[in-house]
Amino acid sequence: MKTRTSAAIALGLSLAAGAASAHGVRYTTARVTAVEPVYETVVVDRPYRRCHTEVVQRHVRSGSVAGQTVAGAIVGAAIGRQFGGGSGRDALTAIGAMAGSAVAHERALRRQGVTVVRQPVERCTTEYRREARRQITAYWVDYRYRGRNYRILSHEHPGRHIRISLRS
C-alpha cells in the first residue's frame, strides 16, 4: 500500500515538473542573505460611540376634566329638576344636565394647569477617529545563487531559502 502511494506521489510530482518545464519554467531554491521589510502608512477611520445625557422637558396637563364635567352635569340636572312639572320637568332636567356639564367643562379647562416634566434622555452618535499606522506590505529579499547576488520584492517573508524560477 505504501509503495503505491509513494509511486502515485512521485508520478504526480514528475508530471507537475514536466508541465512546468514544458512551459519553459523550472524552479529551484536559493539561500537568502538579507530580508528588509517594506512599510506603508495606512490610514484607518475607527468608529466609536459618543454619548451624552440631555434633559428633555415635556408639558403635561394636570387634573381631570372628566370628573368636573360629570359633577357639573349632576348639579345642572338637580337645578333643572326644581322647575316645571310632568314631562316638562324631565325636559328641564335634561337641559339642566347639558348646561351644567358644558359650564363645568369650560371652567375645568380654564383652570387646568400644565405641569413641566423633566426627563433625562441619553443621546448617542457614531463618530470616527482617524488613525495612521505603519504596516509591512512586502519584503526586499537579497539572495545568492551560483555565486551572484540578486534582489527581488516578495509579498511573503521567505525564511532562510527562497524559491526562484529558472527560465530556459
Short mmCIF file of N, CA and C in Angstrom, two decimals:
data_model
loop_
_atom_site.label_atom_id
_atom_site.label_comp_id
_atom_site.label_asym_id
_atom_site.label_seq_id
_atom_site.Cartn_x
_atom_site.Cartn_y
_atom_site.Cartn_z
N MET A 1 0.83 -1.20 0.00
CA MET A 1 0.00 0.00 0.00
C MET A 1 0.87 1.25 0.00
N LYS A 2 1.93 1.23 0.85
CA LYS A 2 2.82 2.39 0.94
C LYS A 2 3.54 2.63 -0.39
N THR A 3 3.92 1.58 -1.06
CA THR A 3 4.65 1.73 -2.31
C THR A 3 3.75 2.30 -3.40
N ARG A 4 2.44 1.95 -3.38
CA ARG A 4 1.51 2.52 -4.36
C ARG A 4 1.32 4.01 -4.12
N THR A 5 1.19 4.39 -2.84
CA THR A 5 1.02 5.81 -2.51
C THR A 5 2.27 6.58 -2.89
N SER A 6 3.43 6.06 -2.56
CA SER A 6 4.70 6.72 -2.92
C SER A 6 4.84 6.84 -4.43
N ALA A 7 4.44 5.78 -5.14
CA ALA A 7 4.53 5.81 -6.60
C ALA A 7 3.59 6.86 -7.18
N ALA A 8 2.38 6.98 -6.59
CA ALA A 8 1.42 7.97 -7.07
C ALA A 8 1.93 9.38 -6.83
N ILE A 9 2.52 9.62 -5.67
CA ILE A 9 3.08 10.94 -5.36
C ILE A 9 4.22 11.26 -6.30
N ALA A 10 5.10 10.32 -6.52
CA ALA A 10 6.24 10.53 -7.42
C ALA A 10 5.76 10.82 -8.84
N LEU A 11 4.75 10.07 -9.29
CA LEU A 11 4.20 10.30 -10.62
C LEU A 11 3.60 11.70 -10.73
N GLY A 12 2.85 12.11 -9.69
CA GLY A 12 2.26 13.45 -9.69
C GLY A 12 3.31 14.55 -9.74
N LEU A 13 4.37 14.40 -8.96
CA LEU A 13 5.44 15.40 -8.95
C LEU A 13 6.17 15.45 -10.29
N SER A 14 6.40 14.31 -10.89
CA SER A 14 7.10 14.32 -12.18
C SER A 14 6.22 14.93 -13.27
N LEU A 15 4.89 14.69 -13.20
CA LEU A 15 4.00 15.32 -14.18
C LEU A 15 3.99 16.84 -14.00
N ALA A 16 3.96 17.30 -12.73
CA ALA A 16 3.97 18.74 -12.47
C ALA A 16 5.28 19.35 -12.94
N ALA A 17 6.38 18.67 -12.69
CA ALA A 17 7.68 19.19 -13.14
C ALA A 17 7.75 19.20 -14.66
N GLY A 18 7.18 18.16 -15.27
CA GLY A 18 7.17 18.11 -16.74
C GLY A 18 6.33 19.22 -17.33
N ALA A 19 5.19 19.52 -16.71
CA ALA A 19 4.33 20.60 -17.21
C ALA A 19 5.04 21.94 -17.06
N ALA A 20 5.74 22.12 -15.95
CA ALA A 20 6.45 23.38 -15.74
C ALA A 20 7.58 23.52 -16.75
N SER A 21 8.31 22.43 -17.00
CA SER A 21 9.41 22.56 -17.96
C SER A 21 8.89 22.66 -19.39
N ALA A 22 7.70 22.14 -19.64
CA ALA A 22 7.12 22.26 -20.97
C ALA A 22 6.84 23.73 -21.30
N HIS A 23 6.54 24.52 -20.28
CA HIS A 23 6.31 25.95 -20.48
C HIS A 23 7.60 26.75 -20.36
N GLY A 24 8.70 26.07 -20.18
CA GLY A 24 9.99 26.74 -20.12
C GLY A 24 10.30 27.31 -18.74
N VAL A 25 9.61 26.85 -17.68
CA VAL A 25 9.87 27.35 -16.34
C VAL A 25 10.27 26.19 -15.45
N ARG A 26 11.39 26.35 -14.75
CA ARG A 26 11.83 25.39 -13.74
C ARG A 26 12.06 26.17 -12.46
N TYR A 27 11.99 25.47 -11.34
CA TYR A 27 12.17 26.13 -10.06
C TYR A 27 13.30 25.50 -9.28
N THR A 28 13.94 26.33 -8.46
CA THR A 28 14.97 25.87 -7.54
C THR A 28 14.93 26.78 -6.32
N THR A 29 15.79 26.51 -5.37
CA THR A 29 15.85 27.36 -4.18
C THR A 29 17.20 28.02 -4.10
N ALA A 30 17.22 29.19 -3.45
CA ALA A 30 18.47 29.92 -3.26
C ALA A 30 18.55 30.35 -1.81
N ARG A 31 19.78 30.57 -1.34
CA ARG A 31 19.99 30.97 0.05
C ARG A 31 19.73 32.46 0.21
N VAL A 32 18.88 32.82 1.20
CA VAL A 32 18.56 34.21 1.48
C VAL A 32 19.69 34.81 2.29
N THR A 33 20.19 35.99 1.87
CA THR A 33 21.26 36.65 2.60
C THR A 33 20.76 37.82 3.46
N ALA A 34 19.64 38.45 3.06
CA ALA A 34 19.08 39.56 3.86
C ALA A 34 17.60 39.75 3.50
N VAL A 35 16.84 40.19 4.51
CA VAL A 35 15.42 40.49 4.30
C VAL A 35 15.16 41.87 4.90
N GLU A 36 14.60 42.77 4.10
CA GLU A 36 14.29 44.13 4.56
C GLU A 36 12.78 44.38 4.37
N PRO A 37 12.06 44.60 5.48
CA PRO A 37 10.62 44.84 5.33
C PRO A 37 10.34 46.18 4.66
N VAL A 38 9.27 46.22 3.86
CA VAL A 38 8.81 47.46 3.23
C VAL A 38 7.56 47.89 3.98
N TYR A 39 7.62 49.09 4.56
CA TYR A 39 6.49 49.59 5.35
C TYR A 39 5.67 50.57 4.53
N GLU A 40 4.39 50.59 4.82
CA GLU A 40 3.48 51.54 4.19
C GLU A 40 2.60 52.11 5.29
N THR A 41 2.34 53.41 5.22
CA THR A 41 1.46 54.03 6.20
C THR A 41 0.02 53.91 5.71
N VAL A 42 -0.81 53.30 6.53
CA VAL A 42 -2.21 53.07 6.20
C VAL A 42 -3.06 53.92 7.13
N VAL A 43 -4.01 54.67 6.56
CA VAL A 43 -4.91 55.49 7.36
C VAL A 43 -6.24 54.76 7.48
N VAL A 44 -6.68 54.61 8.74
CA VAL A 44 -7.92 53.87 9.01
C VAL A 44 -8.83 54.77 9.84
N ASP A 45 -10.12 54.81 9.48
CA ASP A 45 -11.12 55.52 10.27
C ASP A 45 -11.77 54.52 11.21
N ARG A 46 -11.54 54.70 12.52
CA ARG A 46 -12.09 53.81 13.54
C ARG A 46 -13.37 54.41 14.11
N PRO A 47 -14.51 53.69 14.04
CA PRO A 47 -15.76 54.23 14.60
C PRO A 47 -15.79 54.08 16.12
N TYR A 48 -16.39 55.05 16.79
CA TYR A 48 -16.64 54.94 18.22
C TYR A 48 -17.91 55.70 18.54
N ARG A 49 -18.56 55.31 19.65
CA ARG A 49 -19.82 55.95 20.06
C ARG A 49 -19.52 57.05 21.05
N ARG A 50 -20.15 58.18 20.83
CA ARG A 50 -20.04 59.30 21.76
C ARG A 50 -21.45 59.55 22.28
N CYS A 51 -21.62 59.46 23.61
CA CYS A 51 -22.95 59.60 24.22
C CYS A 51 -22.93 60.72 25.25
N HIS A 52 -24.07 61.37 25.40
CA HIS A 52 -24.24 62.37 26.45
C HIS A 52 -25.70 62.33 26.90
N THR A 53 -25.96 62.86 28.09
CA THR A 53 -27.30 62.87 28.63
C THR A 53 -27.88 64.26 28.53
N GLU A 54 -29.07 64.35 27.99
CA GLU A 54 -29.80 65.61 27.85
C GLU A 54 -31.04 65.56 28.70
N VAL A 55 -31.45 66.71 29.24
CA VAL A 55 -32.70 66.77 29.97
C VAL A 55 -33.75 67.32 29.02
N VAL A 56 -34.82 66.53 28.81
CA VAL A 56 -35.88 66.91 27.88
C VAL A 56 -37.10 67.31 28.71
N GLN A 57 -37.75 68.41 28.32
CA GLN A 57 -38.93 68.89 29.02
C GLN A 57 -40.18 68.53 28.21
N ARG A 58 -41.19 68.02 28.93
CA ARG A 58 -42.48 67.74 28.31
C ARG A 58 -43.54 68.49 29.10
N HIS A 59 -44.54 69.03 28.42
CA HIS A 59 -45.65 69.72 29.07
C HIS A 59 -46.82 68.76 29.17
N VAL A 60 -47.28 68.53 30.40
CA VAL A 60 -48.35 67.57 30.66
C VAL A 60 -49.48 68.31 31.38
N ARG A 61 -50.70 68.13 30.90
CA ARG A 61 -51.85 68.75 31.57
C ARG A 61 -52.12 67.99 32.86
N SER A 62 -52.34 68.74 33.92
CA SER A 62 -52.61 68.11 35.20
C SER A 62 -54.10 68.24 35.53
N GLY A 63 -54.61 67.35 36.34
CA GLY A 63 -56.01 67.40 36.75
C GLY A 63 -56.89 66.65 35.77
N SER A 64 -58.12 66.34 36.21
CA SER A 64 -59.07 65.59 35.39
C SER A 64 -60.24 66.48 35.02
N VAL A 65 -60.52 66.65 33.76
CA VAL A 65 -61.64 67.45 33.27
C VAL A 65 -62.92 66.62 33.33
N ALA A 66 -62.80 65.30 33.13
CA ALA A 66 -63.99 64.44 33.08
C ALA A 66 -64.75 64.45 34.40
N GLY A 67 -64.05 64.36 35.50
CA GLY A 67 -64.72 64.34 36.80
C GLY A 67 -65.49 65.62 37.07
N GLN A 68 -64.89 66.75 36.72
CA GLN A 68 -65.56 68.04 36.94
C GLN A 68 -66.74 68.20 35.99
N THR A 69 -66.66 67.67 34.78
CA THR A 69 -67.76 67.74 33.82
C THR A 69 -68.96 66.93 34.32
N VAL A 70 -68.73 65.76 34.85
CA VAL A 70 -69.80 64.91 35.39
C VAL A 70 -70.44 65.58 36.60
N ALA A 71 -69.62 66.16 37.46
CA ALA A 71 -70.16 66.85 38.64
C ALA A 71 -71.04 68.03 38.21
N GLY A 72 -70.64 68.78 37.19
CA GLY A 72 -71.45 69.90 36.67
C GLY A 72 -72.77 69.41 36.10
N ALA A 73 -72.76 68.24 35.42
CA ALA A 73 -73.99 67.68 34.86
C ALA A 73 -74.96 67.31 35.98
N ILE A 74 -74.45 66.76 37.06
CA ILE A 74 -75.32 66.37 38.18
C ILE A 74 -75.95 67.59 38.84
N VAL A 75 -75.12 68.63 39.06
CA VAL A 75 -75.66 69.86 39.68
C VAL A 75 -76.67 70.51 38.74
N GLY A 76 -76.41 70.58 37.46
CA GLY A 76 -77.33 71.17 36.48
C GLY A 76 -78.64 70.40 36.41
N ALA A 77 -78.58 69.07 36.49
CA ALA A 77 -79.79 68.25 36.46
C ALA A 77 -80.63 68.49 37.72
N ALA A 78 -79.96 68.62 38.84
CA ALA A 78 -80.70 68.86 40.09
C ALA A 78 -81.40 70.22 40.07
N ILE A 79 -80.76 71.23 39.53
CA ILE A 79 -81.37 72.55 39.45
C ILE A 79 -82.53 72.52 38.45
N GLY A 80 -82.37 71.90 37.29
CA GLY A 80 -83.41 71.81 36.29
C GLY A 80 -84.62 71.02 36.78
N ARG A 81 -84.41 70.06 37.66
CA ARG A 81 -85.49 69.24 38.20
C ARG A 81 -86.41 70.06 39.12
N GLN A 82 -85.90 71.17 39.64
CA GLN A 82 -86.68 72.01 40.57
C GLN A 82 -87.80 72.77 39.84
N PHE A 83 -87.66 72.93 38.54
CA PHE A 83 -88.63 73.74 37.79
C PHE A 83 -89.51 72.85 36.91
N GLY A 84 -90.70 73.31 36.61
CA GLY A 84 -91.63 72.64 35.70
C GLY A 84 -92.34 71.48 36.36
N GLY A 85 -93.23 70.88 35.61
CA GLY A 85 -93.99 69.75 36.12
C GLY A 85 -94.27 68.78 35.00
N GLY A 86 -94.51 67.48 35.28
CA GLY A 86 -94.83 66.45 34.29
C GLY A 86 -93.67 66.19 33.34
N SER A 87 -94.01 66.14 32.03
CA SER A 87 -92.96 65.88 31.02
C SER A 87 -92.05 67.09 30.85
N GLY A 88 -92.51 68.29 31.20
CA GLY A 88 -91.66 69.49 31.16
C GLY A 88 -90.55 69.41 32.19
N ARG A 89 -90.86 68.76 33.29
CA ARG A 89 -89.84 68.59 34.35
C ARG A 89 -88.69 67.73 33.84
N ASP A 90 -89.00 66.66 33.11
CA ASP A 90 -87.95 65.78 32.55
C ASP A 90 -87.11 66.53 31.51
N ALA A 91 -87.77 67.35 30.71
CA ALA A 91 -87.04 68.12 29.69
C ALA A 91 -86.12 69.13 30.36
N LEU A 92 -86.62 69.84 31.42
CA LEU A 92 -85.77 70.82 32.12
C LEU A 92 -84.63 70.12 32.85
N THR A 93 -84.84 68.91 33.33
CA THR A 93 -83.75 68.14 33.97
C THR A 93 -82.65 67.84 32.95
N ALA A 94 -83.05 67.41 31.76
CA ALA A 94 -82.08 67.10 30.70
C ALA A 94 -81.34 68.36 30.26
N ILE A 95 -82.05 69.46 30.08
CA ILE A 95 -81.42 70.72 29.67
C ILE A 95 -80.48 71.19 30.76
N GLY A 96 -80.89 71.09 32.03
CA GLY A 96 -80.03 71.49 33.15
C GLY A 96 -78.76 70.66 33.21
N ALA A 97 -78.86 69.34 32.93
CA ALA A 97 -77.69 68.46 32.93
C ALA A 97 -76.72 68.86 31.83
N MET A 98 -77.24 69.16 30.62
CA MET A 98 -76.36 69.57 29.50
C MET A 98 -75.72 70.92 29.78
N ALA A 99 -76.48 71.88 30.28
CA ALA A 99 -75.94 73.21 30.57
C ALA A 99 -74.90 73.13 31.69
N GLY A 100 -75.20 72.36 32.74
CA GLY A 100 -74.25 72.22 33.86
C GLY A 100 -72.95 71.56 33.44
N SER A 101 -73.04 70.52 32.59
CA SER A 101 -71.81 69.84 32.14
C SER A 101 -70.98 70.75 31.25
N ALA A 102 -71.63 71.56 30.38
CA ALA A 102 -70.90 72.47 29.48
C ALA A 102 -70.17 73.54 30.28
N VAL A 103 -70.86 74.14 31.25
CA VAL A 103 -70.25 75.19 32.08
C VAL A 103 -69.09 74.60 32.88
N ALA A 104 -69.30 73.44 33.50
CA ALA A 104 -68.25 72.82 34.32
C ALA A 104 -67.05 72.43 33.47
N HIS A 105 -67.29 71.93 32.28
CA HIS A 105 -66.20 71.54 31.36
C HIS A 105 -65.35 72.75 30.97
N GLU A 106 -65.99 73.85 30.56
CA GLU A 106 -65.27 75.06 30.18
C GLU A 106 -64.45 75.59 31.35
N ARG A 107 -65.04 75.62 32.53
CA ARG A 107 -64.36 76.13 33.72
C ARG A 107 -63.16 75.23 34.07
N ALA A 108 -63.32 73.92 33.94
CA ALA A 108 -62.23 72.99 34.24
C ALA A 108 -61.07 73.19 33.27
N LEU A 109 -61.39 73.43 32.00
CA LEU A 109 -60.33 73.65 31.01
C LEU A 109 -59.55 74.93 31.31
N ARG A 110 -60.26 76.00 31.72
CA ARG A 110 -59.59 77.27 32.03
C ARG A 110 -58.72 77.15 33.28
N ARG A 111 -59.16 76.37 34.23
CA ARG A 111 -58.44 76.26 35.50
C ARG A 111 -57.34 75.18 35.45
N GLN A 112 -57.41 74.37 34.43
CA GLN A 112 -56.46 73.24 34.37
C GLN A 112 -55.05 73.76 34.20
N GLY A 113 -54.11 73.25 35.01
CA GLY A 113 -52.71 73.68 34.95
C GLY A 113 -51.90 72.78 34.03
N VAL A 114 -50.74 73.26 33.67
CA VAL A 114 -49.80 72.49 32.86
C VAL A 114 -48.56 72.24 33.70
N THR A 115 -48.18 70.97 33.81
CA THR A 115 -47.00 70.60 34.58
C THR A 115 -45.86 70.32 33.61
N VAL A 116 -44.67 70.81 33.98
CA VAL A 116 -43.48 70.56 33.17
C VAL A 116 -42.76 69.37 33.78
N VAL A 117 -42.58 68.33 32.98
CA VAL A 117 -41.88 67.12 33.43
C VAL A 117 -40.50 67.12 32.77
N ARG A 118 -39.45 66.99 33.57
CA ARG A 118 -38.08 66.93 33.06
C ARG A 118 -37.62 65.48 33.13
N GLN A 119 -37.07 65.02 32.02
CA GLN A 119 -36.69 63.62 31.93
C GLN A 119 -35.32 63.51 31.27
N PRO A 120 -34.37 62.79 31.90
CA PRO A 120 -33.05 62.62 31.26
C PRO A 120 -33.14 61.60 30.11
N VAL A 121 -32.51 61.95 28.99
CA VAL A 121 -32.50 61.08 27.80
C VAL A 121 -31.06 60.97 27.32
N GLU A 122 -30.62 59.74 27.03
CA GLU A 122 -29.27 59.54 26.52
C GLU A 122 -29.29 59.66 24.99
N ARG A 123 -28.42 60.49 24.46
CA ARG A 123 -28.29 60.68 23.00
C ARG A 123 -26.89 60.21 22.59
N CYS A 124 -26.85 59.40 21.54
CA CYS A 124 -25.56 58.85 21.09
C CYS A 124 -25.39 59.11 19.59
N THR A 125 -24.15 59.33 19.20
CA THR A 125 -23.80 59.47 17.79
C THR A 125 -22.56 58.62 17.52
N THR A 126 -22.39 58.22 16.28
CA THR A 126 -21.19 57.50 15.88
C THR A 126 -20.24 58.50 15.23
N GLU A 127 -19.04 58.56 15.80
CA GLU A 127 -18.02 59.44 15.25
C GLU A 127 -16.83 58.58 14.83
N TYR A 128 -15.92 59.18 14.09
CA TYR A 128 -14.79 58.42 13.58
C TYR A 128 -13.49 59.09 13.99
N ARG A 129 -12.57 58.28 14.42
CA ARG A 129 -11.24 58.75 14.80
C ARG A 129 -10.27 58.21 13.76
N ARG A 130 -9.55 59.10 13.11
CA ARG A 130 -8.62 58.71 12.06
C ARG A 130 -7.28 58.33 12.70
N GLU A 131 -6.82 57.13 12.34
CA GLU A 131 -5.56 56.63 12.87
C GLU A 131 -4.65 56.25 11.71
N ALA A 132 -3.40 56.60 11.84
CA ALA A 132 -2.41 56.22 10.84
C ALA A 132 -1.47 55.21 11.51
N ARG A 133 -1.21 54.11 10.81
CA ARG A 133 -0.29 53.14 11.36
C ARG A 133 0.55 52.55 10.23
N ARG A 134 1.74 52.13 10.62
CA ARG A 134 2.65 51.54 9.64
C ARG A 134 2.47 50.04 9.65
N GLN A 135 2.42 49.48 8.46
CA GLN A 135 2.34 48.02 8.38
C GLN A 135 3.23 47.53 7.25
N ILE A 136 3.68 46.29 7.40
CA ILE A 136 4.56 45.69 6.40
C ILE A 136 3.70 45.25 5.22
N THR A 137 4.09 45.70 4.03
CA THR A 137 3.33 45.32 2.83
C THR A 137 4.13 44.39 1.91
N ALA A 138 5.45 44.36 2.07
CA ALA A 138 6.28 43.49 1.23
C ALA A 138 7.66 43.37 1.88
N TYR A 139 8.55 42.61 1.22
CA TYR A 139 9.92 42.43 1.72
C TYR A 139 10.88 42.52 0.54
N TRP A 140 11.97 43.27 0.73
CA TRP A 140 13.08 43.20 -0.22
C TRP A 140 13.92 42.02 0.23
N VAL A 141 14.12 41.07 -0.68
CA VAL A 141 14.86 39.85 -0.33
C VAL A 141 16.15 39.82 -1.16
N ASP A 142 17.27 39.77 -0.45
CA ASP A 142 18.57 39.59 -1.11
C ASP A 142 18.91 38.11 -1.00
N TYR A 143 19.31 37.50 -2.15
CA TYR A 143 19.68 36.09 -2.13
C TYR A 143 20.89 35.87 -3.03
N ARG A 144 21.53 34.72 -2.80
CA ARG A 144 22.73 34.38 -3.56
C ARG A 144 22.45 33.08 -4.31
N TYR A 145 22.72 33.14 -5.63
CA TYR A 145 22.53 31.96 -6.46
C TYR A 145 23.70 31.84 -7.43
N ARG A 146 24.39 30.69 -7.39
CA ARG A 146 25.53 30.41 -8.25
C ARG A 146 26.58 31.52 -8.21
N GLY A 147 26.89 31.98 -7.01
CA GLY A 147 27.97 32.94 -6.82
C GLY A 147 27.60 34.38 -7.11
N ARG A 148 26.36 34.66 -7.49
CA ARG A 148 25.94 36.04 -7.77
C ARG A 148 24.85 36.45 -6.81
N ASN A 149 24.79 37.76 -6.53
CA ASN A 149 23.77 38.30 -5.62
C ASN A 149 22.60 38.88 -6.41
N TYR A 150 21.38 38.65 -5.91
CA TYR A 150 20.16 39.14 -6.56
C TYR A 150 19.26 39.77 -5.50
N ARG A 151 18.34 40.58 -5.98
CA ARG A 151 17.36 41.21 -5.08
C ARG A 151 15.98 41.20 -5.75
N ILE A 152 14.96 40.75 -4.99
CA ILE A 152 13.59 40.75 -5.52
C ILE A 152 12.65 41.29 -4.43
N LEU A 153 11.48 41.68 -4.88
CA LEU A 153 10.43 42.13 -3.96
C LEU A 153 9.44 40.98 -3.79
N SER A 154 9.23 40.57 -2.53
CA SER A 154 8.34 39.45 -2.24
C SER A 154 7.23 39.92 -1.30
N HIS A 155 6.04 39.37 -1.48
CA HIS A 155 4.92 39.73 -0.60
C HIS A 155 4.87 38.85 0.64
N GLU A 156 5.72 37.84 0.69
CA GLU A 156 5.78 36.95 1.85
C GLU A 156 7.21 36.90 2.37
N HIS A 157 7.35 36.71 3.69
CA HIS A 157 8.69 36.55 4.27
C HIS A 157 9.22 35.20 3.82
N PRO A 158 10.43 35.15 3.22
CA PRO A 158 10.90 33.91 2.61
C PRO A 158 11.48 32.89 3.58
N GLY A 159 11.96 33.31 4.72
CA GLY A 159 12.67 32.39 5.61
C GLY A 159 14.14 32.33 5.19
N ARG A 160 14.77 31.13 5.37
CA ARG A 160 16.20 31.00 5.04
C ARG A 160 16.46 30.76 3.56
N HIS A 161 15.48 30.21 2.87
CA HIS A 161 15.62 29.93 1.43
C HIS A 161 14.42 30.48 0.70
N ILE A 162 14.65 30.83 -0.56
CA ILE A 162 13.56 31.35 -1.39
C ILE A 162 13.48 30.54 -2.66
N ARG A 163 12.27 30.31 -3.13
CA ARG A 163 12.05 29.58 -4.36
C ARG A 163 12.16 30.57 -5.52
N ILE A 164 12.98 30.24 -6.49
CA ILE A 164 13.16 31.12 -7.65
C ILE A 164 12.88 30.32 -8.92
N SER A 165 12.44 31.03 -9.93
CA SER A 165 12.17 30.35 -11.21
C SER A 165 13.34 30.52 -12.13
N LEU A 166 13.63 29.47 -12.88
CA LEU A 166 14.70 29.49 -13.90
C LEU A 166 14.03 29.38 -15.26
N ARG A 167 14.25 30.33 -16.09
CA ARG A 167 13.63 30.31 -17.41
C ARG A 167 14.62 29.71 -18.40
N SER A 168 14.12 28.87 -19.33
CA SER A 168 15.00 28.22 -20.31
C SER A 168 15.28 29.15 -21.45
#
